[in-house]
Short mmCIF file of C-alpha atoms in Angstrom, two decimals:
data_model
loop_
_atom_site.label_atom_id
_atom_site.label_comp_id
_atom_site.label_asym_id
_atom_site.label_seq_id
_atom_site.Cartn_x
_atom_site.Cartn_y
_atom_site.Cartn_z
CA GLY A 3 0.00 0.00 0.00
CA ALA A 4 0.94 3.66 -0.24
CA VAL A 5 3.42 4.78 2.41
CA VAL A 6 3.88 8.24 3.84
CA SER A 7 6.81 9.06 6.09
CA GLN A 8 7.48 12.00 8.37
CA HIS A 9 10.74 13.27 9.74
CA PRO A 10 11.53 13.79 12.49
CA SER A 11 9.23 11.59 14.53
CA TRP A 12 9.74 13.79 17.56
CA VAL A 13 11.54 17.02 18.29
CA ILE A 14 12.25 19.12 21.35
CA CYS A 15 13.26 22.70 20.80
CA LYS A 16 13.69 25.96 22.66
CA SER A 17 11.12 28.71 22.47
CA GLY A 18 11.87 31.09 19.61
CA THR A 19 13.53 28.58 17.33
CA SER A 20 12.12 27.26 14.07
CA VAL A 21 11.40 23.62 13.39
CA LYS A 22 10.99 21.97 9.99
CA ILE A 23 8.93 18.81 9.55
CA GLU A 24 9.12 16.78 6.37
CA CYS A 25 6.35 14.69 4.84
CA ARG A 26 7.25 12.31 2.04
CA SER A 27 5.20 9.95 -0.10
CA LEU A 28 7.61 7.04 -0.52
CA ASP A 29 6.14 4.99 -3.34
CA PHE A 30 3.62 7.24 -5.06
CA GLN A 31 3.14 10.73 -6.37
CA ALA A 32 0.92 12.90 -4.24
CA THR A 33 -0.84 15.84 -5.82
CA THR A 34 -2.17 17.01 -2.52
CA MET A 35 -0.83 16.83 0.99
CA PHE A 36 -2.67 17.85 4.12
CA TRP A 37 -1.21 19.04 7.40
CA TYR A 38 -3.09 18.35 10.63
CA ARG A 39 -2.48 19.19 14.26
CA GLN A 40 -3.71 17.13 17.16
CA PHE A 41 -3.70 18.26 20.79
CA PRO A 42 -3.91 15.66 23.57
CA LYS A 43 -7.24 13.89 23.75
CA GLN A 44 -8.58 15.93 20.84
CA SER A 45 -9.27 15.07 17.26
CA LEU A 46 -7.24 16.05 14.24
CA MET A 47 -7.64 19.61 13.04
CA LEU A 48 -6.79 20.49 9.47
CA MET A 49 -4.21 23.26 9.29
CA ALA A 50 -3.64 23.57 5.57
CA THR A 51 -3.95 21.90 2.21
CA SER A 52 -0.85 21.82 0.07
CA ASN A 53 -0.79 21.28 -3.68
CA GLU A 54 2.47 20.68 -5.51
CA GLY A 55 3.83 23.80 -7.10
CA SER A 56 1.30 26.20 -5.63
CA LYS A 57 0.72 28.08 -2.41
CA ALA A 58 -0.88 26.24 0.44
CA THR A 59 -4.45 26.96 1.46
CA TYR A 60 -4.69 27.61 5.18
CA GLU A 61 -7.68 26.99 7.40
CA GLN A 62 -9.27 29.83 9.27
CA GLY A 63 -7.28 30.72 12.36
CA VAL A 64 -4.00 29.19 11.16
CA GLU A 65 -1.28 31.78 10.71
CA LYS A 66 0.40 31.26 7.35
CA ASP A 67 3.46 33.28 8.39
CA LYS A 68 3.95 31.09 11.43
CA PHE A 69 3.33 27.74 9.77
CA LEU A 70 5.22 27.85 6.49
CA ILE A 71 4.34 25.11 4.05
CA ASN A 72 6.36 24.25 0.98
CA HIS A 73 5.33 21.57 -1.52
CA ALA A 74 8.14 21.64 -4.03
CA SER A 75 7.68 18.18 -5.52
CA LEU A 76 5.07 15.45 -5.88
CA THR A 77 6.71 13.48 -3.08
CA LEU A 78 7.71 16.08 -0.51
CA SER A 79 5.96 18.73 1.55
CA THR A 80 7.49 20.56 4.49
CA LEU A 81 5.94 22.38 7.41
CA THR A 82 8.11 24.90 9.23
CA VAL A 83 6.95 26.14 12.61
CA THR A 84 8.63 29.53 12.91
CA SER A 85 9.51 31.13 16.22
CA ALA A 86 7.98 28.24 18.08
CA HIS A 87 6.30 28.81 21.44
CA PRO A 88 5.20 26.31 24.07
CA GLU A 89 1.60 26.54 22.85
CA ASP A 90 2.78 25.15 19.49
CA SER A 91 3.63 21.90 21.24
CA SER A 92 1.44 19.34 19.57
CA PHE A 93 1.31 16.25 17.36
CA TYR A 94 1.60 17.18 13.68
CA ILE A 95 0.38 14.70 11.09
CA CYS A 96 0.51 14.88 7.32
CA SER A 97 -1.47 12.93 4.79
CA ALA A 98 -1.25 12.55 1.05
CA THR A 99 -3.62 11.63 -1.73
CA LEU A 100 -2.79 9.70 -4.84
CA LEU A 101 -2.68 11.46 -8.18
CA VAL A 102 -5.40 9.23 -9.61
CA HIS A 103 -7.49 8.41 -6.54
CA GLN A 104 -7.87 11.51 -4.50
CA GLU A 105 -10.56 10.29 -2.12
CA THR A 106 -8.21 8.14 -0.07
CA GLN A 107 -5.77 9.85 2.28
CA TYR A 108 -2.64 8.05 3.43
CA PHE A 109 -1.43 9.31 6.77
CA GLY A 110 2.10 9.76 7.98
CA PRO A 111 3.17 8.50 11.41
CA GLY A 112 3.16 11.98 12.89
CA THR A 113 5.73 14.27 14.49
CA ARG A 114 5.54 15.10 18.16
CA LEU A 115 6.80 18.64 18.86
CA LEU A 116 7.65 19.87 22.34
CA VAL A 117 8.64 23.51 22.70
CA LEU A 118 10.33 24.36 25.99
CA LYS B 9 -22.52 20.81 18.40
CA ASN B 10 -19.81 19.04 16.40
CA GLU B 11 -20.55 18.16 12.81
CA VAL B 12 -19.34 14.60 13.49
CA GLU B 13 -20.27 12.92 16.74
CA GLN B 14 -19.03 9.56 17.94
CA SER B 15 -20.24 7.32 20.72
CA PRO B 16 -19.14 6.04 23.03
CA GLN B 17 -16.12 8.21 23.81
CA ASN B 18 -14.54 5.41 25.81
CA LEU B 19 -15.16 1.70 25.61
CA THR B 20 -13.71 -1.17 27.59
CA ALA B 21 -14.40 -4.70 26.44
CA GLN B 22 -13.32 -8.21 27.27
CA GLU B 23 -11.44 -10.21 24.70
CA GLY B 24 -13.84 -11.94 22.36
CA GLU B 25 -16.68 -9.47 22.72
CA PHE B 26 -18.54 -7.94 19.80
CA ILE B 27 -17.93 -4.18 19.68
CA THR B 28 -19.91 -1.40 18.04
CA ILE B 29 -18.81 2.20 17.64
CA ASN B 30 -21.27 4.73 16.28
CA CYS B 31 -20.85 7.87 14.22
CA SER B 32 -23.47 10.48 13.39
CA TYR B 33 -22.93 13.48 11.17
CA SER B 34 -24.93 16.55 10.32
CA VAL B 35 -23.49 17.63 6.96
CA GLY B 36 -23.83 16.37 3.43
CA ILE B 37 -21.02 14.02 2.59
CA SER B 38 -19.46 12.27 -0.37
CA ALA B 39 -17.75 9.62 1.75
CA LEU B 40 -17.15 8.52 5.32
CA HIS B 41 -13.89 7.14 6.65
CA TRP B 42 -13.09 4.99 9.62
CA LEU B 43 -9.55 5.42 10.91
CA GLN B 44 -7.55 3.67 13.60
CA GLN B 45 -4.99 5.60 15.62
CA HIS B 46 -2.47 3.55 17.54
CA PRO B 47 -1.08 4.63 20.94
CA GLY B 48 2.06 5.98 19.27
CA GLY B 49 -0.07 8.26 17.11
CA GLY B 50 0.13 6.59 13.71
CA ILE B 51 -3.11 6.50 11.75
CA VAL B 52 -4.35 3.70 9.54
CA SER B 53 -7.29 4.04 7.20
CA LEU B 54 -9.70 1.15 7.79
CA PHE B 55 -12.62 1.89 5.51
CA MET B 56 -13.98 4.43 3.10
CA LEU B 57 -17.75 4.19 2.60
CA SER B 58 -20.28 6.02 0.52
CA SER B 59 -23.10 3.49 0.89
CA GLY B 60 -23.96 0.08 2.26
CA LYS B 61 -21.51 -2.10 4.06
CA LYS B 62 -17.88 -3.17 3.87
CA LYS B 63 -16.07 -6.00 5.60
CA HIS B 64 -12.39 -6.58 6.15
CA GLY B 65 -11.40 -9.46 8.35
CA ARG B 66 -13.06 -8.98 11.74
CA LEU B 67 -14.07 -5.42 10.97
CA ILE B 68 -17.39 -4.41 9.46
CA ALA B 69 -18.48 -0.88 8.60
CA THR B 70 -21.97 0.20 7.65
CA ILE B 71 -23.47 3.49 6.61
CA ASN B 72 -27.03 4.77 6.36
CA ILE B 73 -26.97 7.89 4.21
CA GLN B 74 -30.60 8.82 4.92
CA GLU B 75 -30.08 8.67 8.68
CA LYS B 76 -26.56 10.17 8.46
CA HIS B 77 -25.20 7.41 10.60
CA SER B 78 -22.40 4.88 10.40
CA SER B 79 -21.27 2.04 12.62
CA LEU B 80 -17.99 0.21 12.98
CA HIS B 81 -18.21 -3.33 14.33
CA ILE B 82 -15.38 -5.50 15.59
CA THR B 83 -16.12 -9.19 15.95
CA ALA B 84 -14.15 -11.44 18.32
CA SER B 85 -12.26 -8.47 19.74
CA HIS B 86 -8.62 -8.87 20.73
CA PRO B 87 -6.28 -6.78 22.91
CA ARG B 88 -4.40 -5.73 19.76
CA ASP B 89 -7.59 -3.95 18.65
CA SER B 90 -7.04 -1.46 21.47
CA ALA B 91 -6.70 1.95 19.83
CA VAL B 92 -8.60 5.14 19.11
CA TYR B 93 -11.14 4.75 16.32
CA ILE B 94 -11.95 7.91 14.44
CA CYS B 95 -14.85 8.62 12.12
CA ALA B 96 -14.24 11.28 9.47
CA VAL B 97 -16.53 12.57 6.76
CA ARG B 98 -15.66 14.17 3.47
CA GLY B 99 -17.87 17.19 2.94
CA ALA B 100 -18.61 19.49 0.05
CA THR B 101 -15.17 21.10 0.22
CA ASN B 102 -13.48 17.69 -0.14
CA LYS B 103 -11.82 18.14 3.24
CA LEU B 104 -12.12 15.62 6.05
CA ILE B 105 -14.08 16.55 9.16
CA PHE B 106 -13.08 14.38 12.10
CA GLY B 107 -15.00 13.05 15.04
CA THR B 108 -13.39 13.17 18.47
CA GLY B 109 -12.65 9.48 18.45
CA THR B 110 -13.54 6.45 20.54
CA LEU B 111 -10.88 5.07 22.84
CA LEU B 112 -11.21 1.28 22.86
CA ALA B 113 -9.47 -0.92 25.39
CA VAL B 114 -9.82 -4.67 24.99
CA GLN B 115 -8.78 -6.57 28.07
CA PRO B 116 -7.48 -10.14 27.94
#
């Protein structure tokens, strides 16, 4: 089946630093990648939708200058949390859809971010 | 009120029991997904439904479009089924709207 990887799987950083999270589709081309955030005991919340070669579409309330998304190829999207603060500590998950079957989303394993 | 509601929020079962998790939604949808989230956080897609019923191994998912309701059944439950089960619907914007999940613990 289609595999999506994320790197790193967990990261601890100091407040004020920037953190980059990578999302890769390993064995397929993904036209669209989604970035989600999940706080403890809560459900996934969509942050943004990323299409290869174009600007990401952010959900209401998500700061595009704080959460920079780059989707430079059909297999890689990156999320950069700029000037991270403790309230950005969360579980970040990406998903990707196949070029030819866009109804099914394949989820990455997630990245746990802790900002001290 | 959330657009996607799941019940129960928490469920404890004994190994071998038949389990049902329910999902109700209030928006028009093109498809409904059942997802499994393991304790480490990884998410696996179990089913995608737009009508009727699907079966995969010990898992069965049904959907009633008129009643805006879906159920996930697990037959002969096993401790390895312990996870969070999430219902998500695909609305008019093609984005997924997630339920809050059902935490299932199957005890040996």
